[in-house]
PDB file of C-alpha atoms in Angstrom:
ATOM      1  CA  UNK A   1     105.075  98.015 109.083  1.00 96.00           C
ATOM      2  CA  UNK A   2     104.210  94.350 109.458  1.00 95.00           C
ATOM      3  CA  UNK A   3     100.847  92.556 109.567  1.00 95.00           C
ATOM      4  CA  UNK A   4      98.986  95.824 110.231  1.00 96.00           C
ATOM      5  CA  UNK A   5      95.208  95.567 110.720  1.00 96.00           C
ATOM      6  CA  UNK A   6      92.579  98.186 111.497  1.00 96.00           C
ATOM      7  CA  UNK A   7      88.789  98.060 111.188  1.00 95.00           C
ATOM      8  CA  UNK A   8      86.096 100.726 111.317  1.00 93.00           C
ATOM      9  CA  UNK A   9      82.594  99.501 112.083  1.00 88.00           C
ATOM     10  CA  UNK A  10      83.374  95.975 110.936  1.00 85.00           C
ATOM     11  CA  UNK A  11      85.041  97.098 107.703  1.00 90.00           C
ATOM     12  CA  UNK A  12      88.658  95.970 107.331  1.00 92.00           C
ATOM     13  CA  UNK A  13      90.235  99.235 106.214  1.00 94.00           C
ATOM     14  CA  UNK A  14      93.724  97.692 106.427  1.00 95.00           C
ATOM     15  CA  UNK A  15      93.987  93.908 106.413  1.00 94.00           C
ATOM     16  CA  UNK A  16      97.345  92.293 107.331  1.00 94.00           C
ATOM     17  CA  UNK A  17      99.347  94.885 105.394  1.00 95.00           C
ATOM     18  CA  UNK A  18     103.122  94.903 105.084  1.00 95.00           C
ATOM     19  CA  UNK A  19     105.281  97.742 103.762  1.00 95.00           C
ATOM     20  CA  UNK A  20     108.923  98.690 104.250  1.00 95.00           C
ATOM     21  CA  UNK A  21     111.199 101.639 103.533  1.00 96.00           C
ATOM     22  CA  UNK A  22     114.963 102.203 103.415  1.00 96.00           C
ATOM     23  CA  UNK A  23     117.073 105.373 103.791  1.00 95.00           C
ATOM     24  CA  UNK A  24     117.457 107.369 100.582  1.00 95.00           C
ATOM     25  CA  UNK A  25     114.517 105.593  98.961  1.00 96.00           C
ATOM     26  CA  UNK A  26     111.102 106.682  97.689  1.00 96.00           C
ATOM     27  CA  UNK A  27     108.285 104.128  97.913  1.00 97.00           C
ATOM     28  CA  UNK A  28     105.044 104.950  96.114  1.00 96.00           C
ATOM     29  CA  UNK A  29     101.740 103.821  97.615  1.00 96.00           C
ATOM     30  CA  UNK A  30      99.017 103.375  95.022  1.00 95.00           C
ATOM     31  CA  UNK A  31      95.405 102.273  94.971  1.00 93.00           C
ATOM     32  CA  UNK A  32      91.876 103.500  94.410  1.00 90.00           C
ATOM     33  CA  UNK A  33      90.128 105.681  96.992  1.00 87.00           C
ATOM     34  CA  UNK A  34      89.292 103.372  99.875  1.00 88.00           C
ATOM     35  CA  UNK A  35      92.123 100.948  99.043  1.00 92.00           C
ATOM     36  CA  UNK A  36      93.663 101.527 102.494  1.00 92.00           C
ATOM     37  CA  UNK A  37      96.861 103.360 101.593  1.00 92.00           C
ATOM     38  CA  UNK A  38      96.025 106.598 103.428  1.00 90.00           C
ATOM     39  CA  UNK A  39      94.772 104.680 106.474  1.00 93.00           C
ATOM     40  CA  UNK A  40      97.965 102.615 106.579  1.00 94.00           C
ATOM     41  CA  UNK A  41     100.093 105.746 106.480  1.00 92.00           C
ATOM     42  CA  UNK A  42      97.946 107.486 109.111  1.00 93.00           C
ATOM     43  CA  UNK A  43      98.871 104.629 111.436  1.00 96.00           C
ATOM     44  CA  UNK A  44     102.554 105.364 110.827  1.00 96.00           C
ATOM     45  CA  UNK A  45     101.977 109.094 111.384  1.00 93.00           C
ATOM     46  CA  UNK A  46     100.133 108.448 114.670  1.00 94.00           C
ATOM     47  CA  UNK A  47      96.698 109.630 113.530  1.00 93.00           C
ATOM     48  CA  UNK A  48      95.225 106.109 113.988  1.00 95.00           C
ATOM     49  CA  UNK A  49      96.109 103.250 116.315  1.00 95.00           C
ATOM     50  CA  UNK A  50      96.178  99.818 114.641  1.00 94.00           C
ATOM     51  CA  UNK A  51      94.128  96.935 116.010  1.00 95.00           C
ATOM     52  CA  UNK A  52      97.134  94.668 115.552  1.00 95.00           C
ATOM     53  CA  UNK A  53     100.502  94.465 113.829  1.00 95.00           C
ATOM     54  CA  UNK A  54     103.967  95.852 114.418  1.00 96.00           C
ATOM     55  CA  UNK A  55     105.976  98.906 113.429  1.00 96.00           C
ATOM     56  CA  UNK A  56     109.760  98.588 113.526  1.00 96.00           C
ATOM     57  CA  UNK A  57     112.239 101.439 113.051  1.00 95.00           C
ATOM     58  CA  UNK A  58     115.934 100.613 112.698  1.00 92.00           C
ATOM     59  CA  UNK A  59     114.930  97.022 113.426  1.00 91.00           C
ATOM     60  CA  UNK A  60     113.446  97.856 116.828  1.00 95.00           C
ATOM     61  CA  UNK A  61     109.739  97.857 117.805  1.00 95.00           C
ATOM     62  CA  UNK A  62     108.264 101.366 117.759  1.00 95.00           C
ATOM     63  CA  UNK A  63     105.226 102.459 119.755  1.00 94.00           C
ATOM     64  CA  UNK A  64     103.302 105.141 117.867  1.00 95.00           C
ATOM     65  CA  UNK A  65     100.016 106.168 119.474  1.00 93.00           C
ATOM     66  CA  UNK A  66      99.947 109.852 118.485  1.00 93.00           C
ATOM     67  CA  UNK A  67     101.520 112.342 116.050  1.00 91.00           C
ATOM     68  CA  UNK A  68     103.801 113.405 118.918  1.00 91.00           C
ATOM     69  CA  UNK A  69     105.079 109.809 119.156  1.00 95.00           C
ATOM     70  CA  UNK A  70     105.667 109.760 115.391  1.00 94.00           C
ATOM     71  CA  UNK A  71     107.706 112.971 115.547  1.00 91.00           C
ATOM     72  CA  UNK A  72     109.803 111.471 118.356  1.00 93.00           C
ATOM     73  CA  UNK A  73     110.871 108.842 115.801  1.00 95.00           C
ATOM     74  CA  UNK A  74     111.605 111.617 113.262  1.00 93.00           C
ATOM     75  CA  UNK A  75     108.536 110.810 111.164  1.00 94.00           C
ATOM     76  CA  UNK A  76     107.024 113.874 109.518  1.00 90.00           C
ATOM     77  CA  UNK A  77     103.915 114.062 107.350  1.00 88.00           C
ATOM     78  CA  UNK A  78     103.086 116.523 104.584  1.00 85.00           C
ATOM     79  CA  UNK A  79      99.370 116.292 103.863  1.00 77.00           C
ATOM     80  CA  UNK A  80      97.803 117.388 100.598  1.00 68.00           C
ATOM     81  CA  UNK A  81      96.366 120.460 102.362  1.00 67.00           C
ATOM     82  CA  UNK A  82      99.933 121.278 103.585  1.00 67.00           C
ATOM     83  CA  UNK A  83      98.622 122.613 106.942  1.00 75.00           C
ATOM     84  CA  UNK A  84     100.198 126.033 106.398  1.00 85.00           C
ATOM     85  CA  UNK A  85      98.980 129.251 108.029  1.00 90.00           C
ATOM     86  CA  UNK A  86      98.199 131.385 104.971  1.00 90.00           C
ATOM     87  CA  UNK A  87      98.609 134.736 106.741  1.00 93.00           C
ATOM     88  CA  UNK A  88     102.142 133.979 107.998  1.00 93.00           C
ATOM     89  CA  UNK A  89     105.437 134.081 106.100  1.00 94.00           C
ATOM     90  CA  UNK A  90     107.734 131.117 105.395  1.00 94.00           C
ATOM     91  CA  UNK A  91     109.770 131.415 108.607  1.00 95.00           C
ATOM     92  CA  UNK A  92     106.690 131.704 110.841  1.00 94.00           C
ATOM     93  CA  UNK A  93     105.231 128.605 109.168  1.00 92.00           C
ATOM     94  CA  UNK A  94     108.440 126.644 109.425  1.00 92.00           C
ATOM     95  CA  UNK A  95     108.597 127.211 113.191  1.00 93.00           C
ATOM     96  CA  UNK A  96     104.829 127.256 113.870  1.00 89.00           C
ATOM     97  CA  UNK A  97     104.324 125.788 117.343  1.00 86.00           C
ATOM     98  CA  UNK A  98     108.097 125.353 117.757  1.00 88.00           C
ATOM     99  CA  UNK A  99     109.189 128.993 117.679  1.00 92.00           C
ATOM    100  CA  UNK A 100     112.760 130.012 118.479  1.00 93.00           C
ATOM    101  CA  UNK A 101     113.002 132.476 121.368  1.00 94.00           C
ATOM    102  CA  UNK A 102     115.554 134.935 122.702  1.00 93.00           C
ATOM    103  CA  UNK A 103     117.124 134.498 126.185  1.00 93.00           C
ATOM    104  CA  UNK A 104     114.422 136.868 127.439  1.00 91.00           C
ATOM    105  CA  UNK A 105     111.651 134.655 126.085  1.00 91.00           C
ATOM    106  CA  UNK A 106     110.614 136.748 123.067  1.00 94.00           C
ATOM    107  CA  UNK A 107     110.056 135.164 119.634  1.00 93.00           C
ATOM    108  CA  UNK A 108     113.340 135.489 117.720  1.00 94.00           C
ATOM    109  CA  UNK A 109     112.106 136.481 114.237  1.00 94.00           C
ATOM    110  CA  UNK A 110     115.569 137.295 112.899  1.00 94.00           C
ATOM    111  CA  UNK A 111     117.004 133.931 113.860  1.00 95.00           C
ATOM    112  CA  UNK A 112     113.978 132.083 112.479  1.00 95.00           C
ATOM    113  CA  UNK A 113     114.338 133.883 109.142  1.00 95.00           C
ATOM    114  CA  UNK A 114     118.091 133.145 109.062  1.00 95.00           C
ATOM    115  CA  UNK A 115     117.434 129.449 109.722  1.00 94.00           C
ATOM    116  CA  UNK A 116     114.703 129.393 107.059  1.00 94.00           C
ATOM    117  CA  UNK A 117     117.058 130.951 104.500  1.00 94.00           C
ATOM    118  CA  UNK A 118     119.691 128.350 105.400  1.00 92.00           C
ATOM    119  CA  UNK A 119     117.400 125.343 104.938  1.00 89.00           C
ATOM    120  CA  UNK A 120     115.881 126.802 101.758  1.00 89.00           C
ATOM    121  CA  UNK A 121     119.345 127.294 100.276  1.00 87.00           C
ATOM    122  CA  UNK A 122     119.762 123.512 100.578  1.00 81.00           C
ATOM    123  CA  UNK A 123     116.345 122.545  99.256  1.00 81.00           C
ATOM    124  CA  UNK A 124     115.265 125.266  96.828  1.00 81.00           C
ATOM    125  CA  UNK A 125     117.938 127.902  96.126  1.00 84.00           C
ATOM    126  CA  UNK A 126     115.521 129.779  93.853  1.00 84.00           C
ATOM    127  CA  UNK A 127     113.141 130.521  96.734  1.00 87.00           C
ATOM    128  CA  UNK A 128     113.287 134.286  97.441  1.00 90.00           C
ATOM    129  CA  UNK A 129     109.883 135.227  98.907  1.00 91.00           C
ATOM    130  CA  UNK A 130     110.730 135.154 102.604  1.00 93.00           C
ATOM    131  CA  UNK A 131     108.783 138.284 103.610  1.00 91.00           C
ATOM    132  CA  UNK A 132     105.343 137.569 102.122  1.00 94.00           C
ATOM    133  CA  UNK A 133     102.444 135.504 103.514  1.00 94.00           C
ATOM    134  CA  UNK A 134     102.503 131.969 102.114  1.00 92.00           C
ATOM    135  CA  UNK A 135      99.078 132.521 100.521  1.00 92.00           C
ATOM    136  CA  UNK A 136     100.936 134.679  97.967  1.00 92.00           C
ATOM    137  CA  UNK A 137     103.233 131.774  97.011  1.00 90.00           C
ATOM    138  CA  UNK A 138     102.769 129.334  94.143  1.00 85.00           C
ATOM    139  CA  UNK A 139     101.813 125.730  94.851  1.00 82.00           C
ATOM    140  CA  UNK A 140     105.373 124.530  94.343  1.00 82.00           C
ATOM    141  CA  UNK A 141     106.762 127.214  96.652  1.00 86.00           C
ATOM    142  CA  UNK A 142     104.219 126.273  99.333  1.00 86.00           C
ATOM    143  CA  UNK A 143     105.351 122.657  99.039  1.00 83.00           C
ATOM    144  CA  UNK A 144     108.925 123.900  99.537  1.00 84.00           C
ATOM    145  CA  UNK A 145     107.920 125.532 102.831  1.00 90.00           C
ATOM    146  CA  UNK A 146     106.135 122.394 104.050  1.00 86.00           C
ATOM    147  CA  UNK A 147     109.079 120.176 103.078  1.00 85.00           C
ATOM    148  CA  UNK A 148     111.587 122.576 104.680  1.00 88.00           C
ATOM    149  CA  UNK A 149     109.637 122.404 107.940  1.00 86.00           C
ATOM    150  CA  UNK A 150     109.883 118.607 107.970  1.00 84.00           C
ATOM    151  CA  UNK A 151     113.573 118.539 107.052  1.00 84.00           C
ATOM    152  CA  UNK A 152     114.566 121.248 109.527  1.00 87.00           C
ATOM    153  CA  UNK A 153     113.182 119.161 112.377  1.00 85.00           C
ATOM    154  CA  UNK A 154     115.324 116.194 111.339  1.00 83.00           C
ATOM    155  CA  UNK A 155     112.795 114.030 109.543  1.00 88.00           C
ATOM    156  CA  UNK A 156     114.185 110.605 108.661  1.00 93.00           C
ATOM    157  CA  UNK A 157     110.907 109.254 107.351  1.00 94.00           C
ATOM    158  CA  UNK A 158     108.808 111.650 105.285  1.00 94.00           C
ATOM    159  CA  UNK A 159     105.214 110.897 104.313  1.00 93.00           C
ATOM    160  CA  UNK A 160     103.992 112.910 101.313  1.00 91.00           C
ATOM    161  CA  UNK A 161     100.287 112.787 100.437  1.00 86.00           C
ATOM    162  CA  UNK A 162      99.672 113.656  96.759  1.00 83.00           C
ATOM    163  CA  UNK A 163     102.482 116.260  96.684  1.00 80.00           C
ATOM    164  CA  UNK A 164     101.937 117.231  93.035  1.00 76.00           C
ATOM    165  CA  UNK A 165      98.123 117.312  93.031  1.00 75.00           C
ATOM    166  CA  UNK A 166      96.768 120.472  91.372  1.00 68.00           C
ATOM    167  CA  UNK A 167     100.272 121.670  90.432  1.00 73.00           C
ATOM    168  CA  UNK A 168     101.325 122.791  86.965  1.00 75.00           C
ATOM    169  CA  UNK A 169     104.097 121.145  84.940  1.00 79.00           C
ATOM    170  CA  UNK A 170     106.859 123.502  86.151  1.00 78.00           C
ATOM    171  CA  UNK A 171     105.784 123.229  89.819  1.00 76.00           C
ATOM    172  CA  UNK A 172     105.524 119.441  89.569  1.00 81.00           C
ATOM    173  CA  UNK A 173     109.090 119.419  88.284  1.00 83.00           C
ATOM    174  CA  UNK A 174     110.135 121.619  91.229  1.00 79.00           C
ATOM    175  CA  UNK A 175     108.636 119.191  93.740  1.00 81.00           C
ATOM    176  CA  UNK A 176     110.302 116.309  91.918  1.00 86.00           C
ATOM    177  CA  UNK A 177     113.675 118.038  92.274  1.00 85.00           C
ATOM    178  CA  UNK A 178     113.008 118.569  95.998  1.00 84.00           C
ATOM    179  CA  UNK A 179     112.268 114.862  96.434  1.00 89.00           C
ATOM    180  CA  UNK A 180     115.485 113.920  94.619  1.00 89.00           C
ATOM    181  CA  UNK A 181     117.430 116.246  96.940  1.00 87.00           C
ATOM    182  CA  UNK A 182     115.826 114.664 100.009  1.00 89.00           C
ATOM    183  CA  UNK A 183     116.829 111.229  98.708  1.00 91.00           C
ATOM    184  CA  UNK A 184     120.429 112.404  98.377  1.00 89.00           C
ATOM    185  CA  UNK A 185     120.271 113.519 102.006  1.00 87.00           C
ATOM    186  CA  UNK A 186     119.271 109.989 103.039  1.00 92.00           C
ATOM    187  CA  UNK A 187     115.590 110.463 103.886  1.00 93.00           C
ATOM    188  CA  UNK A 188     113.158 107.628 103.313  1.00 95.00           C
ATOM    189  CA  UNK A 189     109.959 108.856 101.660  1.00 96.00           C
ATOM    190  CA  UNK A 190     106.497 107.331 101.363  1.00 96.00           C
ATOM    191  CA  UNK A 191     104.731 108.958  98.411  1.00 94.00           C
ATOM    192  CA  UNK A 192     100.947 108.502  98.283  1.00 92.00           C
ATOM    193  CA  UNK A 193      99.740 109.126  94.750  1.00 87.00           C
ATOM    194  CA  UNK A 194      97.031 108.401  92.186  1.00 83.00           C
ATOM    195  CA  UNK A 195      99.369 109.458  89.393  1.00 85.00           C
ATOM    196  CA  UNK A 196     101.257 106.527  87.865  1.00 90.00           C
ATOM    197  CA  UNK A 197     103.448 108.916  85.842  1.00 88.00           C
ATOM    198  CA  UNK A 198     104.575 110.561  89.100  1.00 86.00           C
ATOM    199  CA  UNK A 199     105.312 107.214  90.695  1.00 92.00           C
ATOM    200  CA  UNK A 200     107.422 105.977  87.789  1.00 94.00           C
ATOM    201  CA  UNK A 201     109.248 109.306  87.661  1.00 91.00           C
ATOM    202  CA  UNK A 202     109.978 109.650  91.387  1.00 92.00           C
ATOM    203  CA  UNK A 203     109.811 106.251  93.099  1.00 95.00           C
ATOM    204  CA  UNK A 204     112.355 103.458  93.477  1.00 96.00           C
ATOM    205  CA  UNK A 205     109.689 100.955  94.500  1.00 97.00           C
ATOM    206  CA  UNK A 206     105.908 100.888  94.604  1.00 97.00           C
ATOM    207  CA  UNK A 207     103.320  99.110  96.723  1.00 96.00           C
ATOM    208  CA  UNK A 208      99.747  98.686  95.492  1.00 96.00           C
ATOM    209  CA  UNK A 209      96.788  98.239  97.839  1.00 95.00           C
ATOM    210  CA  UNK A 210      93.254  97.083  97.086  1.00 94.00           C
ATOM    211  CA  UNK A 211      90.406  96.496  99.559  1.00 93.00           C
ATOM    212  CA  UNK A 212      92.748  97.034 102.507  1.00 94.00           C
ATOM    213  CA  UNK A 213      95.279  94.429 101.386  1.00 95.00           C
ATOM    214  CA  UNK A 214      98.680  94.760  99.755  1.00 96.00           C
ATOM    215  CA  UNK A 215      98.405  93.382  96.217  1.00 96.00           C
ATOM    216  CA  UNK A 216     102.152  93.473  95.745  1.00 96.00           C
ATOM    217  CA  UNK A 217     105.403  95.418  95.885  1.00 96.00           C
ATOM    218  CA  UNK A 218     107.883  95.915  93.045  1.00 96.00           C
ATOM    219  CA  UNK A 219     110.816  97.965  91.921  1.00 97.00           C
ATOM    220  CA  UNK A 220     109.485 100.440  89.372  1.00 96.00           C
ATOM    221  CA  UNK A 221     112.032  99.211  86.829  1.00 96.00           C
ATOM    222  CA  UNK A 222     110.675  95.650  87.083  1.00 96.00           C
ATOM    223  CA  UNK A 223     107.057  96.399  86.131  1.00 96.00           C
ATOM    224  CA  UNK A 224     105.236  98.286  83.381  1.00 95.00           C
ATOM    225  CA  UNK A 225     102.580 100.947  83.837  1.00 95.00           C
ATOM    226  CA  UNK A 226      99.977  98.561  82.409  1.00 95.00           C
ATOM    227  CA  UNK A 227     100.956  95.914  84.958  1.00 95.00           C
ATOM    228  CA  UNK A 228     100.595  98.448  87.767  1.00 95.00           C
ATOM    229  CA  UNK A 229      97.147  99.409  86.456  1.00 94.00           C
ATOM    230  CA  UNK A 230      96.286  95.703  86.575  1.00 94.00           C
ATOM    231  CA  UNK A 231      97.376  95.615  90.205  1.00 95.00           C
ATOM    232  CA  UNK A 232      95.257  98.669  91.054  1.00 94.00           C
ATOM    233  CA  UNK A 233      92.102  97.681  89.133  1.00 93.00           C
ATOM    234  CA  UNK A 234      92.137  93.866  89.172  1.00 92.00           C
ATOM    235  CA  UNK A 235      94.316  93.140  92.193  1.00 92.00           C
ATOM    236  CA  UNK A 236      96.525  91.016  89.935  1.00 92.00           C
ATOM    237  CA  UNK A 237     100.203  90.695  90.902  1.00 94.00           C
ATOM    238  CA  UNK A 238     102.555  90.556  87.871  1.00 93.00           C
ATOM    239  CA  UNK A 239     105.710  88.383  87.684  1.00 93.00           C
ATOM    240  CA  UNK A 240     107.987  91.346  88.447  1.00 92.00           C
ATOM    241  CA  UNK A 241     106.281  92.070  91.790  1.00 92.00           C
ATOM    242  CA  UNK A 242     106.325  90.342  95.165  1.00 93.00           C
ATOM    243  CA  UNK A 243     102.750  89.486  96.232  1.00 93.00           C
ATOM    244  CA  UNK A 244     101.435  90.814  99.526  1.00 85.00           C
ATOM    245  CA  UNK A 245     100.584  88.284 102.283  1.00 75.00           C
ATOM    246  CA  UNK A 246      96.850  88.822 101.799  1.00 57.00           C
ATOM    247  CA  UNK A 247      97.124  88.416  98.050  1.00 55.00           C
ATOM    248  CA  UNK A 248      99.058  85.162  98.468  1.00 47.00           C
ATOM    249  CA  UNK A 249      96.403  83.754 100.819  1.00 45.00           C
ATOM    250  CA  UNK A 250      93.693  84.710  98.352  1.00 46.00           C
ATOM    251  CA  UNK A 251      95.579  83.032  95.505  1.00 44.00           C
ATOM    252  CA  UNK A 252      95.889  79.812  97.530  1.00 35.00           C
ATOM    253  CA  UNK A 253      92.167  79.832  98.304  1.00 40.00           C
ATOM    254  CA  UNK A 254      91.388  80.334  94.616  1.00 38.00           C
ATOM    255  CA  UNK A 255      93.710  77.437  93.699  1.00 33.00           C
TER     256      UNK A 255
END
């Protein structure tokens, strides 16, 4: 995503932002509420149309004007609310809106369950509750269902919005293991988070936004948690990070 801009009522929600992602990599997006990270990602997921800027996938320009367009590029989003139907089981949620049918046109429940068991055996072998409504599942198990849905439909770019919010220690670990497995399978993941511990545990790189601009991007191993806090709170880019275009312009003006 290059030079992305979007305004709402004169407010620059995203201001000349740049972010990139590679296969088998997790990039954390950090910043206070209102920093622009969720808006930037909603542009990639097709929820918003940018005023200007360019999205390139595999080096080629991509036109994303709707969530349907995003899915056509194998971009899947897992929102914090998970968007699961609580009264349905794992298989029905996995195929919700994309149900498998028999040659006669009936919903093929047996095949959907078999496919769900197959994908879960790859992602979370300990998952056993295939017959119960997802409202009876733990937070980590619900995340497993949402992630399985994205992976089954061939996601190459996965957007995860606060995936460990409100989860306990064991469930947070479970989600972390799922993310590591997705990395091994070559997915690129954008992880939106307020939790610096999560980011340092799970992410290869991080990008910090403030007031709609990218403060900087760094490999997690090249910066400290205190330096990242400085990026989030003060908008200060440390030596181990590459400044964002907006931050560089601001620095030149200040000089």
